[in-house]
Short mmCIF file of C-alpha atoms in Angstrom, two decimals:
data_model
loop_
_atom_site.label_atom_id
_atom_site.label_comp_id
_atom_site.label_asym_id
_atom_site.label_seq_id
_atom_site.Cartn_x
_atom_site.Cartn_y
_atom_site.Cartn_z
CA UNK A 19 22.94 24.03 -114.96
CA UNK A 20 24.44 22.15 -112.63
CA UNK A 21 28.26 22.45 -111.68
CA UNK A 22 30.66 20.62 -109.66
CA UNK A 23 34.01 22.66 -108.65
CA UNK A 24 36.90 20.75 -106.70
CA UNK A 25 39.85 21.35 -104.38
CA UNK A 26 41.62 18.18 -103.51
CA UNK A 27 45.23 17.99 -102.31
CA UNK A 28 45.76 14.13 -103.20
CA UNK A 29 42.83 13.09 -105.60
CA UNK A 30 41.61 14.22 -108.93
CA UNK A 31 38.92 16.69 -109.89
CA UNK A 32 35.70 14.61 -110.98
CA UNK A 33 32.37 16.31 -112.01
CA UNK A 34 29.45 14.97 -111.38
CA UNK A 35 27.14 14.70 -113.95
CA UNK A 36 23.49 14.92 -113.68
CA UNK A 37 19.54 13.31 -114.71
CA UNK A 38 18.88 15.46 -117.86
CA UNK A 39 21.55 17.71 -118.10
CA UNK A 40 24.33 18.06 -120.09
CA UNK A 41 27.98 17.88 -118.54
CA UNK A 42 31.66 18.06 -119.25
CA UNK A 43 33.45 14.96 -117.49
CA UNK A 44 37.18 14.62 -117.04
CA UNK A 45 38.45 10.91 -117.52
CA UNK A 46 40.07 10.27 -114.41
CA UNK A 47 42.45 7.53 -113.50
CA UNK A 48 41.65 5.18 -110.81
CA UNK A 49 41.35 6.75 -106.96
CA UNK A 50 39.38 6.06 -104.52
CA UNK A 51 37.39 9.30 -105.26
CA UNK A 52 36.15 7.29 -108.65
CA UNK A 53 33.45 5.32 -106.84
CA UNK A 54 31.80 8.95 -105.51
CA UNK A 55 30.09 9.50 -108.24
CA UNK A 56 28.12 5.45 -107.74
CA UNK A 57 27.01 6.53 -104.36
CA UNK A 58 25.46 10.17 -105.09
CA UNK A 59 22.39 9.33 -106.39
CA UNK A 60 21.94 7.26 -102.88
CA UNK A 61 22.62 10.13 -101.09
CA UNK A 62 20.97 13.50 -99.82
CA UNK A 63 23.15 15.32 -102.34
CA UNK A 64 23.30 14.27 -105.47
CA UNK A 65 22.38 16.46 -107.48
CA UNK A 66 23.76 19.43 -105.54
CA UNK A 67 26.70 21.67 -107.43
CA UNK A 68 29.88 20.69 -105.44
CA UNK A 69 33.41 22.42 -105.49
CA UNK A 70 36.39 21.06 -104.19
CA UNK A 71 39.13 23.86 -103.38
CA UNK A 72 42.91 22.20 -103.74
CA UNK A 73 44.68 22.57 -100.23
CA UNK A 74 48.46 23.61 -99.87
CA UNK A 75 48.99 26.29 -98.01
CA UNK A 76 49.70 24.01 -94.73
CA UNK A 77 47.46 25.89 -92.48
CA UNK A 78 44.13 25.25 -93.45
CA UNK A 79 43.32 28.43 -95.90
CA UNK A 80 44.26 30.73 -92.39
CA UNK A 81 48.05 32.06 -92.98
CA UNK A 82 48.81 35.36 -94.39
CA UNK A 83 52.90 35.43 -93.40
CA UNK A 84 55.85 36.36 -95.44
CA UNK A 85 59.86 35.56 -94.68
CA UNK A 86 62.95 35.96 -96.18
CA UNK A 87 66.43 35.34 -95.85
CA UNK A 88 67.93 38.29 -97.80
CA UNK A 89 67.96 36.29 -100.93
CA UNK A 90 64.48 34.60 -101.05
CA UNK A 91 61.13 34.98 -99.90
CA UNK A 92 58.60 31.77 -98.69
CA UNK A 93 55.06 33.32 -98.91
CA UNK A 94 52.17 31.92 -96.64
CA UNK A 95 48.85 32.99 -98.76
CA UNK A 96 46.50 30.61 -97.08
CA UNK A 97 43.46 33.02 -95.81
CA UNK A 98 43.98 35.20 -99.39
CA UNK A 99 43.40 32.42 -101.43
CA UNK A 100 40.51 31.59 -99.04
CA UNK A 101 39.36 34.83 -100.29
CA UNK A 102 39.79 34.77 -103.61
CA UNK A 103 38.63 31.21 -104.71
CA UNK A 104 35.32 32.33 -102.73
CA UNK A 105 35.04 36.20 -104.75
CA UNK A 106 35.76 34.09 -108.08
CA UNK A 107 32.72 31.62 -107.40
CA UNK A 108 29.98 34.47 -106.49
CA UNK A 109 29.42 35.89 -110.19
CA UNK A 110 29.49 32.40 -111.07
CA UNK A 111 26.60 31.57 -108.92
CA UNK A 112 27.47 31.30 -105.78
CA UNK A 113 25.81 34.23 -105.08
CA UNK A 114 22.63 33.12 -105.67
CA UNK A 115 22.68 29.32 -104.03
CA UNK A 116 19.60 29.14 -101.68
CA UNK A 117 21.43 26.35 -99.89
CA UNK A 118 24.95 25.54 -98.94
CA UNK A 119 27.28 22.90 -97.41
CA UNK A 120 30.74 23.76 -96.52
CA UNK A 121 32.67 20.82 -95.68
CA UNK A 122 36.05 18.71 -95.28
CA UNK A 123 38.37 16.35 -93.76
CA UNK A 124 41.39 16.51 -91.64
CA UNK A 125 43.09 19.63 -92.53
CA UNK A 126 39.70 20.80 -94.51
CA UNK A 127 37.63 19.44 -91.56
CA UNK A 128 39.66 22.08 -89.43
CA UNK A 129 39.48 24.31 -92.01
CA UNK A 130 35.82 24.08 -92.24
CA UNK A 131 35.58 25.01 -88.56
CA UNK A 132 38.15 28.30 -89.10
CA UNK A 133 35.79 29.57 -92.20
CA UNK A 134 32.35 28.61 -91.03
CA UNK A 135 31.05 31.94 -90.67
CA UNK A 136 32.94 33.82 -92.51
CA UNK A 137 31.38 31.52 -95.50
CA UNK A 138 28.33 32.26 -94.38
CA UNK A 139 28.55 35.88 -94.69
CA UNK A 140 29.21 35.90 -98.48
CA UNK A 141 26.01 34.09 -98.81
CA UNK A 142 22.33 35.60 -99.38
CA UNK A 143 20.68 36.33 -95.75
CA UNK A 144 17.76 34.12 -96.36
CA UNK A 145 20.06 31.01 -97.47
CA UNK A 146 20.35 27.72 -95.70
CA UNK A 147 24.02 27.34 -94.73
CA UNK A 148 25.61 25.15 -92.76
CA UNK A 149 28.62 23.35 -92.49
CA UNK A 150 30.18 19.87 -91.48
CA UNK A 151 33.93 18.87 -89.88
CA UNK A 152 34.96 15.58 -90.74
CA UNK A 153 37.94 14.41 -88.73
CA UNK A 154 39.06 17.60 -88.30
CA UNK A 155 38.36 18.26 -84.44
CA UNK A 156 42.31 18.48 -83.43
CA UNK A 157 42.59 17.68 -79.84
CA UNK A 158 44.65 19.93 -77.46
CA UNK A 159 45.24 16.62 -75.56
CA UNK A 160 48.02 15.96 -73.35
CA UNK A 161 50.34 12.91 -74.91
CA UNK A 162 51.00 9.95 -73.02
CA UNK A 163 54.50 11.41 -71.99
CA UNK A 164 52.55 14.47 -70.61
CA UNK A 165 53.35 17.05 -73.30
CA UNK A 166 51.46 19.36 -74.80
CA UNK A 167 53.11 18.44 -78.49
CA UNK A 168 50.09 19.77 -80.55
CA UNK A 169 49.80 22.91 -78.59
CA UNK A 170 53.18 23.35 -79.22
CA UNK A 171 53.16 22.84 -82.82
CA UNK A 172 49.86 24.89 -83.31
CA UNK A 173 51.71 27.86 -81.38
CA UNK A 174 54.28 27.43 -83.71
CA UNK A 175 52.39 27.05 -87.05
CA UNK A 176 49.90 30.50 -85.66
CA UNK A 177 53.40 32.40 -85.15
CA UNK A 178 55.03 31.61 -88.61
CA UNK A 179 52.38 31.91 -90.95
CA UNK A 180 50.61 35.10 -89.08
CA UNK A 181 46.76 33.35 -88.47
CA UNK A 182 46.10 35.12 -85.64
CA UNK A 183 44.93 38.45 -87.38
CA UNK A 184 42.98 35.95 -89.16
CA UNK A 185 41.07 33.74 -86.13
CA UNK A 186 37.62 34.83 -84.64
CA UNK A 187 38.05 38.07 -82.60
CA UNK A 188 35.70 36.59 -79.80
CA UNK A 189 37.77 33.64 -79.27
CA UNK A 190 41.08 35.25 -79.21
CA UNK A 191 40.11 37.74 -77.05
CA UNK A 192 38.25 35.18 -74.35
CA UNK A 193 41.65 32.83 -74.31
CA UNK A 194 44.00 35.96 -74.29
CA UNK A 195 47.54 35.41 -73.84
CA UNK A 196 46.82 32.28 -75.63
CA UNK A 197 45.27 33.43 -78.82
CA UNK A 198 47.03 30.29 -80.40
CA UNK A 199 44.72 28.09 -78.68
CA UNK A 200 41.73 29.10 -81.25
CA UNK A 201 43.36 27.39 -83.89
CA UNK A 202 41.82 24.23 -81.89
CA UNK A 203 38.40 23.38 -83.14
CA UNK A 204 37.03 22.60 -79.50
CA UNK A 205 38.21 26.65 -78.27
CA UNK A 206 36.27 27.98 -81.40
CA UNK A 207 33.28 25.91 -81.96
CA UNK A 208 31.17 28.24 -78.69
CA UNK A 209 32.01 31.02 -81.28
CA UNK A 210 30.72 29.26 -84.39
CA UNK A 211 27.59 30.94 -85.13
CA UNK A 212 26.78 29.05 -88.50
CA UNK A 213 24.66 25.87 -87.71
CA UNK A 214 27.53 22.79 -87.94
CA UNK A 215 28.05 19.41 -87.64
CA UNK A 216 30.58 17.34 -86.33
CA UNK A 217 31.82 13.92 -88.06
CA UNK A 218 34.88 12.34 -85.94
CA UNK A 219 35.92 8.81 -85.19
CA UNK A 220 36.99 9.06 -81.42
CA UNK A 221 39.70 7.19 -81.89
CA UNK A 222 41.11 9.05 -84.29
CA UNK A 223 43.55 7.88 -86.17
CA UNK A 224 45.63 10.57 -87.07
CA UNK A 225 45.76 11.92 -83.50
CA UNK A 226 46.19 8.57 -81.64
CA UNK A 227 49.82 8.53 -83.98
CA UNK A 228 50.82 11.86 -84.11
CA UNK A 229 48.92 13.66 -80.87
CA UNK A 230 48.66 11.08 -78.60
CA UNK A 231 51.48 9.02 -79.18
CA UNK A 232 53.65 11.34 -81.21
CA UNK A 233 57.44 9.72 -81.77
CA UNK A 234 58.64 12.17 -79.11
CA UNK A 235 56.38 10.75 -76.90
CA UNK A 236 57.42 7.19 -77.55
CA UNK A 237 61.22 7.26 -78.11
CA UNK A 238 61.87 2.96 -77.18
CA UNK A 239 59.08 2.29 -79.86
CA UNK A 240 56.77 0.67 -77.59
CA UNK A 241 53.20 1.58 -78.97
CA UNK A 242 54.85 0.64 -82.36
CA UNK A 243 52.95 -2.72 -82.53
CA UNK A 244 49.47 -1.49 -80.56
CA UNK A 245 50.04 1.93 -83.90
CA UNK A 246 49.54 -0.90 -86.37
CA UNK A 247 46.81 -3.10 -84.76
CA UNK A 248 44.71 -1.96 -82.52
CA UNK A 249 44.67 -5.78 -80.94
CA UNK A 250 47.86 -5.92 -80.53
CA UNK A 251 47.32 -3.07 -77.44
CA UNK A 252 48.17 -4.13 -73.80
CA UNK A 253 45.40 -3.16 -71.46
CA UNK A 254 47.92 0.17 -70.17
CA UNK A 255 47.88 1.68 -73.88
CA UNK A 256 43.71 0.81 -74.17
CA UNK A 257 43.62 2.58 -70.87
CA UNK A 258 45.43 5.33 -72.91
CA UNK A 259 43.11 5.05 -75.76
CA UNK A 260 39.97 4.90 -73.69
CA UNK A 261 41.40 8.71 -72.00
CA UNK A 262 41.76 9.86 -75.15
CA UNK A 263 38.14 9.27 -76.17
CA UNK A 264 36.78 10.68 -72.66
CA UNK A 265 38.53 13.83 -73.43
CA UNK A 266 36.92 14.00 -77.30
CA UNK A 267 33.46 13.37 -75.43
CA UNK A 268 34.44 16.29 -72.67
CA UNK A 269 35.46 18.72 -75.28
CA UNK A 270 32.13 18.50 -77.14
CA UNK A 271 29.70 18.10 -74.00
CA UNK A 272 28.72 21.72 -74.27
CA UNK A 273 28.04 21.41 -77.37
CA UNK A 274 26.13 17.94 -77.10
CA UNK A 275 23.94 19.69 -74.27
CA UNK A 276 23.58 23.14 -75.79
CA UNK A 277 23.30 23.18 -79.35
CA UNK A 278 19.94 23.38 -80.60
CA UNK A 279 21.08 23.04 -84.33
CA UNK A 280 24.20 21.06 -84.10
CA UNK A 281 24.57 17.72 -84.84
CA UNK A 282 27.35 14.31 -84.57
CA UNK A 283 28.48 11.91 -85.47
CA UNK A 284 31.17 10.13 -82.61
CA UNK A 285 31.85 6.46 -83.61
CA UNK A 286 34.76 4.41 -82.00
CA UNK A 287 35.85 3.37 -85.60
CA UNK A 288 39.93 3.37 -85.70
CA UNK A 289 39.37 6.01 -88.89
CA UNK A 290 40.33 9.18 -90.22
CA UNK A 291 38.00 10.82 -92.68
CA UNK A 292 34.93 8.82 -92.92
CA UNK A 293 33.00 11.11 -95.83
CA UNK A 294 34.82 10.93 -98.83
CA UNK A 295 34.29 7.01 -99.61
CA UNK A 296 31.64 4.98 -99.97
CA UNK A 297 32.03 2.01 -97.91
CA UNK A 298 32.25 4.60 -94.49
CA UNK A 299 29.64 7.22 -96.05
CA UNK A 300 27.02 5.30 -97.46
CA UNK A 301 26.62 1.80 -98.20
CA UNK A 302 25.44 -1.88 -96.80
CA UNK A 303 28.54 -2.04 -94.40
CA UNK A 304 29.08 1.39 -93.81
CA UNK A 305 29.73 1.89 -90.06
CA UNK A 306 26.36 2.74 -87.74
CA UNK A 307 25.05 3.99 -84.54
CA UNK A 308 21.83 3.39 -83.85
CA UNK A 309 21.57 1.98 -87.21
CA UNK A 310 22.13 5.21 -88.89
CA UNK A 311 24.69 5.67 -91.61
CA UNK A 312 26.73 8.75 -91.40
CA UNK A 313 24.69 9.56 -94.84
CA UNK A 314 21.66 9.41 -92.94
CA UNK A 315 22.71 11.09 -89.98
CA UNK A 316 24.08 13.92 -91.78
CA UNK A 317 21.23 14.28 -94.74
CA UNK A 318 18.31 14.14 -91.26
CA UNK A 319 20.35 17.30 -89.77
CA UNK A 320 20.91 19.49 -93.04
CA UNK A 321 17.27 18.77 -93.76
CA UNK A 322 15.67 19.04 -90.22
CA UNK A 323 14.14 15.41 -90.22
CA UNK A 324 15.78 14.64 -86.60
CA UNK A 325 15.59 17.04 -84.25
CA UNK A 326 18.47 15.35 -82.36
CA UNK A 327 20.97 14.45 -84.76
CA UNK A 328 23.52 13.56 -82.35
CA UNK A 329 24.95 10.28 -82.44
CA UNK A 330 27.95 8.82 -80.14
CA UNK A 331 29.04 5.55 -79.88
CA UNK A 332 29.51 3.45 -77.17
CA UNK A 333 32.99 2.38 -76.51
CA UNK A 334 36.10 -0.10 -78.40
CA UNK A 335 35.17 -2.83 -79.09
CA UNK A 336 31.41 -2.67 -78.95
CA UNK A 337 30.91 -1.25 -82.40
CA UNK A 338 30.51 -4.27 -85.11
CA UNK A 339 30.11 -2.13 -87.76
CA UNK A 340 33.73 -0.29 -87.70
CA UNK A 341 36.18 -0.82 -90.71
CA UNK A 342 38.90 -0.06 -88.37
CA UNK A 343 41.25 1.41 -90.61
CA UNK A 344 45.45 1.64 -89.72
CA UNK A 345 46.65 2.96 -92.57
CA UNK A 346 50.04 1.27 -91.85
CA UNK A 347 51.50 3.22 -94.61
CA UNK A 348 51.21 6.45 -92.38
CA UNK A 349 52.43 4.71 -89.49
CA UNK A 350 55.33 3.49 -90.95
CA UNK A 351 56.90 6.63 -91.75
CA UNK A 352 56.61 7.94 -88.19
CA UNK A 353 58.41 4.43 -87.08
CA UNK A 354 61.78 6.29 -88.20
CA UNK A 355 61.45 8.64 -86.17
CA UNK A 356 61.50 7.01 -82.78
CA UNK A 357 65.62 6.25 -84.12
CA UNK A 358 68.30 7.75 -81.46
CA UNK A 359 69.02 11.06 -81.90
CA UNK A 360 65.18 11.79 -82.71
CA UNK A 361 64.25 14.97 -81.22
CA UNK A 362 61.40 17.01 -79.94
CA UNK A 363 61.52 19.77 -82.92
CA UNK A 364 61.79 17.22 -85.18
CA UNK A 365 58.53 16.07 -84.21
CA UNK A 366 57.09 18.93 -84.97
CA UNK A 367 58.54 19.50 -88.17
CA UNK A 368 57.44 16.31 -89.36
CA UNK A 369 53.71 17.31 -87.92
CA UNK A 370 54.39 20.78 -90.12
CA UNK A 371 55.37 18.83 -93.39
CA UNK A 372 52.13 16.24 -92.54
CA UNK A 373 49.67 18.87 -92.01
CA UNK A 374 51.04 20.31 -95.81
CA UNK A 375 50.62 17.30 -97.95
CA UNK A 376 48.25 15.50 -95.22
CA UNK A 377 44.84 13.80 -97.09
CA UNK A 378 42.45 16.89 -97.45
CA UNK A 379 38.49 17.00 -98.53
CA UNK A 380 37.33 21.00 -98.55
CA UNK A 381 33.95 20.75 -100.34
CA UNK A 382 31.38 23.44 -100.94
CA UNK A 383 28.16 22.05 -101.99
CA UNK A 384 26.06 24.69 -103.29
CA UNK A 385 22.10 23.77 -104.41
CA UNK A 386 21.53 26.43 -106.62
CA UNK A 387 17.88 28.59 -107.48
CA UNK A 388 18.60 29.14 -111.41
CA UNK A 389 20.00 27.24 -113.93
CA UNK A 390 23.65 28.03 -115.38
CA UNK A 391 24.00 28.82 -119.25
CA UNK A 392 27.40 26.81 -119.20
CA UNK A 393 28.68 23.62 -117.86
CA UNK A 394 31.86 24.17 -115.85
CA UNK A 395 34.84 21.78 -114.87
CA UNK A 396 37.89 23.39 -112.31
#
């Protein structure tokens, strides 16, 4: 039987039902997450069982921390309920799936990257696993007032919630002092040993507000206008823009060169999370390179049609295909920031409360070898 499991921070759970089976369905008010179910039969996994895992620990399933104040404790449980939600789905047939997807975007994309292989192991040895970032390849990029603001935060975020007891060994111990710096996807992905894939726009949207041009970066509101419209950019901030990409591109050339079962996806789409809707995953105006949807692209790597699934795009404003998303909403509440009196570790607070409640896909997609005696919804 055929199951769908989900872990969502800001949508619904939906369950997927499938050709000749019966199913449990929850009636779901409108979300943008209502149209997935149109677009699976299209796709490359449609009738795969899928589980969402719901997101709020604020560091990507990787904190184990605790701190109090003599009065109250604030527990960080990230990496144990990583565990657990993982030990619960085994008996119910996880342990037997003879192939498996482990996805997700933004904070799940980054989490994907942090629990590759560690998914892996608790998966039979003769399984096909792999797994797939999307928008979650976090730049250590300098900002364009020459600070290091996400390093900073990361640091931060790695000493509070106690990840580092939880990061790859081998990375840790290759950037020691800087153990912190493995919480970046482009420091751990050499270590990654799980075959993976890497959806990104490089022009990120999230980053170009919040790591390129964070509001401590950009105190006199200048890039306020170029935030909300990318046309409305002088040539200095495309210049800006254009770096930004070259250093997304430099991060991943080893990995573009070297990696016999990797695969991309780079557009220059002004995005963030392209996998979770329709009209950027899979449909008639769904953004291409080379004429390959990200659908495509993805479905020829998982399923070895392409050799060389690796697709980048050539620079903005080539691309005709890009939706070019500014989600003005997300803007706008960084615009308050740039006020007097705005400070540098208020920036990173307000990067610590984003990356809580920040838009999260974490999707395992499990194709099972038997059938299940009961339908399931989560």
């Amino acid at each position: 039987m055929a199951f769908f499991f989900s872990i969502l921070a800001l949508f619904y759970f939906v369950f997927v039902p499938f050709p000749n089976e019966r199913a449990h369905a929850i009636d779901l008010p409108q979300s943008p997450m209502s149209n997935y179910t149109s677009i699976l039969p299209s796709s490359n996994f449609y009738n795969w069982n899928k589980v969402r895992l719901r997101y709020c620990d604020g560091a990507s399933f990787a904190g184990d921390s605790q701190h109090g104040n003599g009065t109250s404790l604030l527990y960080f449980r990230g990496q144990r309920i990583w565990n657990a939600i993982i030990l619960d789905l085994l008996p119910k047939g996880l342990a037997k799936a003879r192939k498996a997807l482990l996805t997700g975007c933004s904070a799940g994309g980054l989490s994907t990257f942090l629990h590759c292989d560690n998914f892996t192991s608790y998966l039979p040895k003769n399984a096909s696993v792999k797994c797939m970032s999307d928008a979650g390849l976090f730049l250590d990029a300098i900002d364009v007032a020459a600070n290091r603001t996400m390093r900073s935060f990361y640091k931060q975020l790695v000493s509070l919630q106690g990840i580092q007891k939880n990061l790859d060994p081998n990375c840790t111990h290759a950037f020691y002092p800087e153990p912190s710096l493995c919480f970046f996807p482009q420091y751990i992905l050499r270590f990654i040993e799980t075959p993976f894939f890497i959806l990104n726009s490089a022009y990120d949207v999230f980053q170009f507000h919040h790591g390129l041009v964070p509001p401590s970066a950009d105190r006199t509101g200048r890039w306020n206008r170029c935030k909300l419209n990318v046309t409305a950019c002088n040539p200095h901030q495309l210049d800006a823009l254009q770096g930004f990409r070259k250093d997304m591109l430099g991060a991943l050339m080893n990995f573009f060169r070297n990696s016999s079962r990797g695969g991309m996806f780079i557009n220059s789409c002004f995005d963030h999370c392209q996998s979770a809707l329709e009209e950027t995953w899979l449909s008639p105006t769904s953004p291409r390179i080379h004429n390959k949807t990200i659908a495509e692209t993805v479905g020829d790597w998982y399923f070895g049609r392409d050799e060389e699934a690796k697709e980048i795009d050539c620079p903005y404003p080539c691309d005709k295909t890009c939706h070019n998303l500014i989600p003005a909403a997300s803007t706008t509440d960084f615009l308050a920031s740039n006020a007097p009196g705005h400070n540098y570790r208020g920036t990173q607070f307000t990067l610590l409360l984003l990356l809580l409640i920040n838009f999260f896909l974490f999707v395992v997609s499990i194709n099972l070898e038997s059938s299940f005696e009961n339908d399931f919804v989560m």
